PDB file of C-alpha atoms in Angstrom:
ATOM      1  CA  UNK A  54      -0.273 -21.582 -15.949  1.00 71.00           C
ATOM      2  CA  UNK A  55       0.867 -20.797 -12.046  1.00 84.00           C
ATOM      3  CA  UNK A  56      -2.350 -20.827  -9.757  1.00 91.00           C
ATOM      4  CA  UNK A  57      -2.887 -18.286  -7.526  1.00 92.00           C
ATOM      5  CA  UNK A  58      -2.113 -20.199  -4.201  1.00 94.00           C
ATOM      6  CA  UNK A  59       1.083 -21.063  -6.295  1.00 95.00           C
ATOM      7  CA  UNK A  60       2.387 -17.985  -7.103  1.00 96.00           C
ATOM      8  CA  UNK A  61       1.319 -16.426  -3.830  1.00 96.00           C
ATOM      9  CA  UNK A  62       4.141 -19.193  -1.943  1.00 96.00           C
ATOM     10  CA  UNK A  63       6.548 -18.376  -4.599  1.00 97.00           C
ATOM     11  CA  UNK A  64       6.075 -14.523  -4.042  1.00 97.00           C
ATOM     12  CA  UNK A  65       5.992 -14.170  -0.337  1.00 97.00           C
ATOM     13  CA  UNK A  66       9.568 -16.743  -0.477  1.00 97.00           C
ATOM     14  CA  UNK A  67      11.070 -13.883  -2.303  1.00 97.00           C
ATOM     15  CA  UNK A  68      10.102 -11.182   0.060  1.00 98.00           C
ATOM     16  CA  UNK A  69      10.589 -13.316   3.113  1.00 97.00           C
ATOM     17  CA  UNK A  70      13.651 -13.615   2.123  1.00 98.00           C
ATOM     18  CA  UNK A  71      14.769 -10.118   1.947  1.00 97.00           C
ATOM     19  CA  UNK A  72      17.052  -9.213   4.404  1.00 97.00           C
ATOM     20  CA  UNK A  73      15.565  -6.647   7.485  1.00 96.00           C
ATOM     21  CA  UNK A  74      18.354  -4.319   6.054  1.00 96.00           C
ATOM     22  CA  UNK A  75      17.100  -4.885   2.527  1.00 97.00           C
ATOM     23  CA  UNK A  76      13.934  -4.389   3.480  1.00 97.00           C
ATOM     24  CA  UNK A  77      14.700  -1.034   4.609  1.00 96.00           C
ATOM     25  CA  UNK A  78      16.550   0.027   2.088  1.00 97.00           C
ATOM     26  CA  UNK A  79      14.309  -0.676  -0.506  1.00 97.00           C
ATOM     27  CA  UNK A  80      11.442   1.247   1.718  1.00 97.00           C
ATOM     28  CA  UNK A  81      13.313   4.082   1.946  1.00 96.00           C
ATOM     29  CA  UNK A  82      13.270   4.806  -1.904  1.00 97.00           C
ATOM     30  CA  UNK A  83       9.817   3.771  -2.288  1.00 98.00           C
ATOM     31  CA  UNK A  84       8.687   5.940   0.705  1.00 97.00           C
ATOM     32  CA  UNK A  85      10.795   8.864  -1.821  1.00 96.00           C
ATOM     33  CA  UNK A  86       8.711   7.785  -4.820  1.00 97.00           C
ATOM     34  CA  UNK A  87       5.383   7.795  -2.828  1.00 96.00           C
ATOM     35  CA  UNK A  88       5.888  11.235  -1.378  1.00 95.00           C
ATOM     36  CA  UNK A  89       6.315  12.991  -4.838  1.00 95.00           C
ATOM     37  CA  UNK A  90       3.464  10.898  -6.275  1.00 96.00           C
ATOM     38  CA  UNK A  91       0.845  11.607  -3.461  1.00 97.00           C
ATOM     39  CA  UNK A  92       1.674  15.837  -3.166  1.00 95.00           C
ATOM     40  CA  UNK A  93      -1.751  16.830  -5.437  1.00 93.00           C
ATOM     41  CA  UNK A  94      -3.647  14.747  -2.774  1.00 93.00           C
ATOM     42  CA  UNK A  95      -4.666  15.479   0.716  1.00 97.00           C
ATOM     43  CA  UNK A  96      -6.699  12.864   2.231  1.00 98.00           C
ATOM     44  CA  UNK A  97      -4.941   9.798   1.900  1.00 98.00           C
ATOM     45  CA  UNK A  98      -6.094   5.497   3.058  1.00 98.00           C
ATOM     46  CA  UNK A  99      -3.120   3.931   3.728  1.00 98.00           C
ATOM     47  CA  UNK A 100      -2.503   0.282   5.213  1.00 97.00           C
ATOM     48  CA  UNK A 101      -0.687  -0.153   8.079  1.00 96.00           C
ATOM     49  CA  UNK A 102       2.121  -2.439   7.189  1.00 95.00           C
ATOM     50  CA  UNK A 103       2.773  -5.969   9.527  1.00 92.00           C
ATOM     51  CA  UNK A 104       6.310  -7.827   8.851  1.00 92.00           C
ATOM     52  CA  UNK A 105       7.272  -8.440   5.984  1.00 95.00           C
ATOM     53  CA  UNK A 106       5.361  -6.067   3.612  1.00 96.00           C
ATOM     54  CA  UNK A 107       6.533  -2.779   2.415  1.00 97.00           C
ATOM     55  CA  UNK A 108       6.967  -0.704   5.806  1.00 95.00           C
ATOM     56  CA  UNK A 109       4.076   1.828   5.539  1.00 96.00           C
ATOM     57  CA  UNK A 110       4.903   3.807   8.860  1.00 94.00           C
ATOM     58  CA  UNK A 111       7.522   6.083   7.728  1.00 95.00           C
ATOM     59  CA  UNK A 112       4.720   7.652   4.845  1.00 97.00           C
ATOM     60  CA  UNK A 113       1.767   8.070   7.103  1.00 97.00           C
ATOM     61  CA  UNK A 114       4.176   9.670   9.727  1.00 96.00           C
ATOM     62  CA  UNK A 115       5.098  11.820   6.470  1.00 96.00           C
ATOM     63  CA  UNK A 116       1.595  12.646   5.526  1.00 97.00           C
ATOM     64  CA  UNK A 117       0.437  13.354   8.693  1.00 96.00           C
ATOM     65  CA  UNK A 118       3.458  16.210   9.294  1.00 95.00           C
ATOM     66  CA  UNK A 119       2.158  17.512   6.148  1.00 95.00           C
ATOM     67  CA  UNK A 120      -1.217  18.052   7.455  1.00 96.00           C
ATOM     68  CA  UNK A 121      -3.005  15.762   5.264  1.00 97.00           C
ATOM     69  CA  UNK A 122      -5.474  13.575   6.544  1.00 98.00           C
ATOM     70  CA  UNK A 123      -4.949   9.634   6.738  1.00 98.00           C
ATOM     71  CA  UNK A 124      -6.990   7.185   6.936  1.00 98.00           C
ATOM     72  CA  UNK A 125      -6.614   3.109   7.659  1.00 98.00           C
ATOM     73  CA  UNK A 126      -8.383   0.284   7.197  1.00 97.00           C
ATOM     74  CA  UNK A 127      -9.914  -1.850   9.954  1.00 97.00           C
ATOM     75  CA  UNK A 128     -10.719  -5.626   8.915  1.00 95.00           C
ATOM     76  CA  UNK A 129     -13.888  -6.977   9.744  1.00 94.00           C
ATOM     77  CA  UNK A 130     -13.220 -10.764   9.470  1.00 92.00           C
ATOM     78  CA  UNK A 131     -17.150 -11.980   9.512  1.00 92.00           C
ATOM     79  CA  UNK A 132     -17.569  -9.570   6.222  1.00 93.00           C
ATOM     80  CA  UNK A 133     -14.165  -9.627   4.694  1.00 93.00           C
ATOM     81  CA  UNK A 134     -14.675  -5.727   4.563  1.00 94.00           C
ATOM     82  CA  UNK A 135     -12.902  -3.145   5.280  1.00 96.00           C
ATOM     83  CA  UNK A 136     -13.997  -0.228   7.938  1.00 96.00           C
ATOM     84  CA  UNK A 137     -12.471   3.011   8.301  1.00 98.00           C
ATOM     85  CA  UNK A 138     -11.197   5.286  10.938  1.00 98.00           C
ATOM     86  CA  UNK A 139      -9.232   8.465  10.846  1.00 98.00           C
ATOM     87  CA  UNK A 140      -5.677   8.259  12.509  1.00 98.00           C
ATOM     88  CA  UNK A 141      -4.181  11.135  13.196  1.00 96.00           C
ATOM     89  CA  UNK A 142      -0.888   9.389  15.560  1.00 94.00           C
ATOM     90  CA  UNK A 143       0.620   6.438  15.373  1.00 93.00           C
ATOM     91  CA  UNK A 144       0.003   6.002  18.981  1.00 94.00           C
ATOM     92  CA  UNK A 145      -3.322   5.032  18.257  1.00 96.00           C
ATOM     93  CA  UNK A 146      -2.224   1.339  17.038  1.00 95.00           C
ATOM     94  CA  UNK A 147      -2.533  -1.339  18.768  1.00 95.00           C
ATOM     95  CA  UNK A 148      -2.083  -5.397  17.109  1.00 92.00           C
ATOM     96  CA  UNK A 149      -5.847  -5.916  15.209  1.00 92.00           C
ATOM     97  CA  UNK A 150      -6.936  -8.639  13.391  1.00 90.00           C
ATOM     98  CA  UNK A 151      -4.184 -10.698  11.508  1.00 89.00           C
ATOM     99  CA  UNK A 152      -1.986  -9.134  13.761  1.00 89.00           C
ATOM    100  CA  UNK A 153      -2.465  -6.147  11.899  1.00 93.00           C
ATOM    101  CA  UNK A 154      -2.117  -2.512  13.624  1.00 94.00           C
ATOM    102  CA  UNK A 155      -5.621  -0.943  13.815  1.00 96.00           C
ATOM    103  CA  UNK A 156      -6.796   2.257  15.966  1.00 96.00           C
ATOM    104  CA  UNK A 157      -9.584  -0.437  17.885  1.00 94.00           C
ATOM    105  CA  UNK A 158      -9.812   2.054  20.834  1.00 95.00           C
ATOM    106  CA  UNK A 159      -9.494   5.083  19.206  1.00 96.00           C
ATOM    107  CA  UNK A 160     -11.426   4.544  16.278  1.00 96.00           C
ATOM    108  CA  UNK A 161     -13.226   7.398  14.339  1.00 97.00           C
ATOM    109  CA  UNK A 162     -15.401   6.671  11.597  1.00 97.00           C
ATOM    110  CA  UNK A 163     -14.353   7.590   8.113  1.00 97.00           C
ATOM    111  CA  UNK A 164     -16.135   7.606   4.899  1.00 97.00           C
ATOM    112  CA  UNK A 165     -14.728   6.264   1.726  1.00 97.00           C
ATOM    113  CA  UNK A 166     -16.343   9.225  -0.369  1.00 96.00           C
ATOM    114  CA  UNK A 167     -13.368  11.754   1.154  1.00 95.00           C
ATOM    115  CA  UNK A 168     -10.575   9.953   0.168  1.00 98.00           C
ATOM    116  CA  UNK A 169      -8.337  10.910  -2.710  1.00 97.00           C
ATOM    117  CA  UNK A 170      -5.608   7.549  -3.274  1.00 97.00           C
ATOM    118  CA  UNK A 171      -4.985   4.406  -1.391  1.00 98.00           C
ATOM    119  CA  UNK A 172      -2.267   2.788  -0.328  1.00 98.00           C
ATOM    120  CA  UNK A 173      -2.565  -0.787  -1.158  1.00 97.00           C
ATOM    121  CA  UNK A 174      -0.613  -3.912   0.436  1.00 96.00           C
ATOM    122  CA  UNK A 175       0.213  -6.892  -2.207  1.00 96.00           C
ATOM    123  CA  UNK A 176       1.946 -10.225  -2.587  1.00 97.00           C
ATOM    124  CA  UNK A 177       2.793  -9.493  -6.092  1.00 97.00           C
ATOM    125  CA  UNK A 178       1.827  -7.896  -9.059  1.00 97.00           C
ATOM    126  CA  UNK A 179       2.342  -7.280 -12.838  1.00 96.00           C
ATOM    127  CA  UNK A 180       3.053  -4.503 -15.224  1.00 95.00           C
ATOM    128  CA  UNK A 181      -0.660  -4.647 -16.121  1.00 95.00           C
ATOM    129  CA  UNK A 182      -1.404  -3.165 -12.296  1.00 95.00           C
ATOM    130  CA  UNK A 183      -3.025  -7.014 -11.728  1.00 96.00           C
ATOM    131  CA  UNK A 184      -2.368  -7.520  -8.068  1.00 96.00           C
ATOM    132  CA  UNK A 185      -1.880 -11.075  -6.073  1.00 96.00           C
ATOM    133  CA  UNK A 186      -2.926  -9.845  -2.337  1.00 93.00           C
ATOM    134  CA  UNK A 187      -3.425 -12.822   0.359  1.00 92.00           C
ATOM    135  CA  UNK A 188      -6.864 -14.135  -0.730  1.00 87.00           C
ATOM    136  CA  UNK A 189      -9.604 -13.151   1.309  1.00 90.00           C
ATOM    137  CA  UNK A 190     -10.352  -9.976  -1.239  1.00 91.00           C
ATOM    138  CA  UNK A 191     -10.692  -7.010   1.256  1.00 95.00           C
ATOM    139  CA  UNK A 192      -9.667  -4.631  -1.258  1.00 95.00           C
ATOM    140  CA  UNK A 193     -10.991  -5.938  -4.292  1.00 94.00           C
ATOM    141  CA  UNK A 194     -14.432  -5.670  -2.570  1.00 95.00           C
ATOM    142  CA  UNK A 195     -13.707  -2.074  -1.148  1.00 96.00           C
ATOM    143  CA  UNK A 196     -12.756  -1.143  -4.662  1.00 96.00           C
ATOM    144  CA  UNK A 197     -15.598  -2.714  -6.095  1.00 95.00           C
ATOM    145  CA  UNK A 198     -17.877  -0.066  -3.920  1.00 95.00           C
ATOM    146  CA  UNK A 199     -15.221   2.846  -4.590  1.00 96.00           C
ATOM    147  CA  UNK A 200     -13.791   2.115  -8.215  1.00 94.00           C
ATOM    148  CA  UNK A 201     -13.106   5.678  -9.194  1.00 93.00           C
ATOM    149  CA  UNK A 202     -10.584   6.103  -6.132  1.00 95.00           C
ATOM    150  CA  UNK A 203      -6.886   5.465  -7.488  1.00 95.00           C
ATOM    151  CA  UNK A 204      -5.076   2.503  -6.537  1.00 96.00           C
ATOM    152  CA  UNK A 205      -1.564   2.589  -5.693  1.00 97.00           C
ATOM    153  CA  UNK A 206       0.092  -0.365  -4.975  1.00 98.00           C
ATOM    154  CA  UNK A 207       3.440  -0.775  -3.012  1.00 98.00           C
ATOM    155  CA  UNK A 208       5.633  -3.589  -3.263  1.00 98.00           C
ATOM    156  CA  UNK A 209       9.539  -4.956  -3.522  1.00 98.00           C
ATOM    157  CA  UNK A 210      10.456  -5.314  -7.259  1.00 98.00           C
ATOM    158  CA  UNK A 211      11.125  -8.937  -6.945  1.00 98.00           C
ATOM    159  CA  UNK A 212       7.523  -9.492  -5.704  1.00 98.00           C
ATOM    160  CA  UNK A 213       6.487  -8.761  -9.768  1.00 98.00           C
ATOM    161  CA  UNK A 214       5.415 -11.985 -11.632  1.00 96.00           C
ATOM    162  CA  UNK A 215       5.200 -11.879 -15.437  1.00 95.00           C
ATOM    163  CA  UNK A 216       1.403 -12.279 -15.101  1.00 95.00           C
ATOM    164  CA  UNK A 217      -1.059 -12.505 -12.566  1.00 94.00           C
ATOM    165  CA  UNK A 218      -3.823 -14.916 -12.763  1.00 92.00           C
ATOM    166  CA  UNK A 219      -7.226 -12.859 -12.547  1.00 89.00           C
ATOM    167  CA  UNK A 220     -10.878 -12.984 -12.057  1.00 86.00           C
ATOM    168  CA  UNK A 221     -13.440 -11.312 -12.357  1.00 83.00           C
ATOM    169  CA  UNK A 222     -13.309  -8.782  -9.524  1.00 85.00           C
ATOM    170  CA  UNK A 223     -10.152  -8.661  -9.093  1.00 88.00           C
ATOM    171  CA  UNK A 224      -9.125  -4.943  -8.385  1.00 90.00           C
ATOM    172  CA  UNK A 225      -6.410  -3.228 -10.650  1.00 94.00           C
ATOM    173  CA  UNK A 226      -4.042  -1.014  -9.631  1.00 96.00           C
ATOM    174  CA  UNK A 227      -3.107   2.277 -11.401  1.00 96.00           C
ATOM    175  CA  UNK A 228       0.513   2.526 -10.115  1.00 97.00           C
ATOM    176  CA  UNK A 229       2.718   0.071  -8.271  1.00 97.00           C
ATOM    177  CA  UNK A 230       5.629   1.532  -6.501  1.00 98.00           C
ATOM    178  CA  UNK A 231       8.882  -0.189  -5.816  1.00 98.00           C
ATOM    179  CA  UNK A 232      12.206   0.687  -5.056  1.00 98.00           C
ATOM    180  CA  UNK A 233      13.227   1.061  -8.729  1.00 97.00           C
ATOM    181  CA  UNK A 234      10.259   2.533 -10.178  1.00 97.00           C
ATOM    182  CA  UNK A 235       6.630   3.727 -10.318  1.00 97.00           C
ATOM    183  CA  UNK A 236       5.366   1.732 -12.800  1.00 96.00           C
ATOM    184  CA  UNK A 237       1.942   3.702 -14.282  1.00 95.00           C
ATOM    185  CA  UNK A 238      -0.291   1.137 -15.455  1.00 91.00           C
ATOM    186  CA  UNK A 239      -3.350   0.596 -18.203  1.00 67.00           C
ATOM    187  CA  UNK A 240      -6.405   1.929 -15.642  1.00 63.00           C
ATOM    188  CA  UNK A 241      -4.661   5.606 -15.402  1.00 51.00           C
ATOM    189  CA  UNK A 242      -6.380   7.970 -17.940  1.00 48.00           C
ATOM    190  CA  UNK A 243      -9.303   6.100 -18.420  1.00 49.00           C
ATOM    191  CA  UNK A 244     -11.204   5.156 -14.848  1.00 46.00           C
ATOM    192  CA  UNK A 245      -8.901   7.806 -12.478  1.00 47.00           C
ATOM    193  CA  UNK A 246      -6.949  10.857 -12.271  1.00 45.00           C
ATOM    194  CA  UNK A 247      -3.347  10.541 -13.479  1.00 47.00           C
ATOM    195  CA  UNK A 248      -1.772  10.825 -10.065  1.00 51.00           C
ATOM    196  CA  UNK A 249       2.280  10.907 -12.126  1.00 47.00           C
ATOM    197  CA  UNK A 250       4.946  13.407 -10.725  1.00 46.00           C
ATOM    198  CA  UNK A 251       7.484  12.141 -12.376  1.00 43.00           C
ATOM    199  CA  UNK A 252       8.435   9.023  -9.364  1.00 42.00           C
ATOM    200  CA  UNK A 253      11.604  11.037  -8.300  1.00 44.00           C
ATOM    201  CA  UNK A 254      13.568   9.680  -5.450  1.00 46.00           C
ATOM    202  CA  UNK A 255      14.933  13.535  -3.831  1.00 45.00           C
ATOM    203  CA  UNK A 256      14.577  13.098  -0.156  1.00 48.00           C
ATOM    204  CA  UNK A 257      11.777  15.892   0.906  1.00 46.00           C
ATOM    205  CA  UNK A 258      12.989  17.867   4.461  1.00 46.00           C
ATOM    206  CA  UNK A 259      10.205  15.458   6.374  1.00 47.00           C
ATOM    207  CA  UNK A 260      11.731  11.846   4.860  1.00 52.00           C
ATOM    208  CA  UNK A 261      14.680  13.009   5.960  1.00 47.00           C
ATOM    209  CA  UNK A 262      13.803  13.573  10.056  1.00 51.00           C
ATOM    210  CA  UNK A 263      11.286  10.667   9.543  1.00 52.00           C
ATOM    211  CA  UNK A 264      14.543   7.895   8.280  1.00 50.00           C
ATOM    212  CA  UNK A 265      17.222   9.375  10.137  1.00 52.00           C
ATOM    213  CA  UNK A 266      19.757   6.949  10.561  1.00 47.00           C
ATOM    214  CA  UNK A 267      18.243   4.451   8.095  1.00 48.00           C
ATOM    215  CA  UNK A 268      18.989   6.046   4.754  1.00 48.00           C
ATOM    216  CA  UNK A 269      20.905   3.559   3.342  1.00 47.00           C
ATOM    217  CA  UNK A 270      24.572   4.623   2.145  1.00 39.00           C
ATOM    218  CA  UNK A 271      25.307   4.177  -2.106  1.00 35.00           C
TER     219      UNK A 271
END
């Protein structure tokens, strides 16, 4: 069987190399999935995306104009856990650890108990919801403190492997959203709420002023 470390090159090759227009493209129907998926929910952690994951910026934009609340993570390297702060503008970001945006002077404490989905980053995944992230296990230990919260993973559909090594903890997803498809997986309807509206890709009046210019033409 592929190793982790293994599959994790082969994975990020694919995305890497994705095209900057493909990359957008394919964001702009998952941004169109996640919006119809995330309407029940208000309060909302979502990461902030660094090149070349799943752009995140266009949905939190989104969620804010909605008037829900966001949250995002802030990596604490000694730990490998995540803090969290409230954002509520995008102006807040400045480069973090990893290169990774974070609100580091205009932080606002957040607690885990309030939120209602999260927005998780990944290197790959399976149909199972198994998810291949970059190896330090951030998440997997933030969902091992919060493991009723549901999991929504967002990826391009050629980061999916056939079948992702696992351990232990490991966190599972309960949807992973990709251009083509939210694919609900085996944790929804027996740890979490079913979070399903039906994964449609209509363009909502916000998407629409938030990806001006960058829907792409079919």
């Amino acid at each position: 069987m592929t190793t982790k470390a293994e599959l994790r090159t082969i994975l990020k090759e694919r995305r890497e190399a994705l095209s900057l227009g493909d990359r957008r493209e394919k964001g702009y129907y998952i941004t169109c999935r996640l919006q119809e998926l995330l309407k029940p929910y208000h309060t909302i952690l979502a990461y902030v995306a660094k090149d070349p994951e799943v752009e995140s910026m266009v949905i939190i934009n989104c969620l804010l104009e909605e008037g829900k609340t966001v949250l995002v993570p802030i990596i604490e390297k000694e730990t490998h856990t995540l803090r969290l702060s409230y954002l509520t503008s995008m102006d807040q970001l400045e480069p973090g650890t990893f290169r990774v945006p974070e609100p580091l002077t205009h932080e606002q404490p957040a607690p885990a108990s309030s939120i209602d989905a999260v927005l998780v980053p990944m290197v790959g995944f399976d149909r199972a919801g198994h998810r291949l992230g970059y190896g330090a296990g951030y998440y997997d230990r933030f969902f091992e403190k919060n493991p009723h919260i549901p999991r929504i993973g967002m990826a391009y559909a050629c980061q999916e492997a056939e079948c992702i090594p696992t351990e232990e903890f490991d966190a599972r997803m309960d949807y992973v959203v990709t251009e083509d498809e939210v694919i609900r997986c085996g944790r929804v309807g027996d740890e979490v709420d079913d979070l399903s509206g039906g994964g449609s890709t209509a363009q909502p009046a916000i998407l629409a002023e938030q990806t001006e210019g960058l829907r792409p033409s079919r």
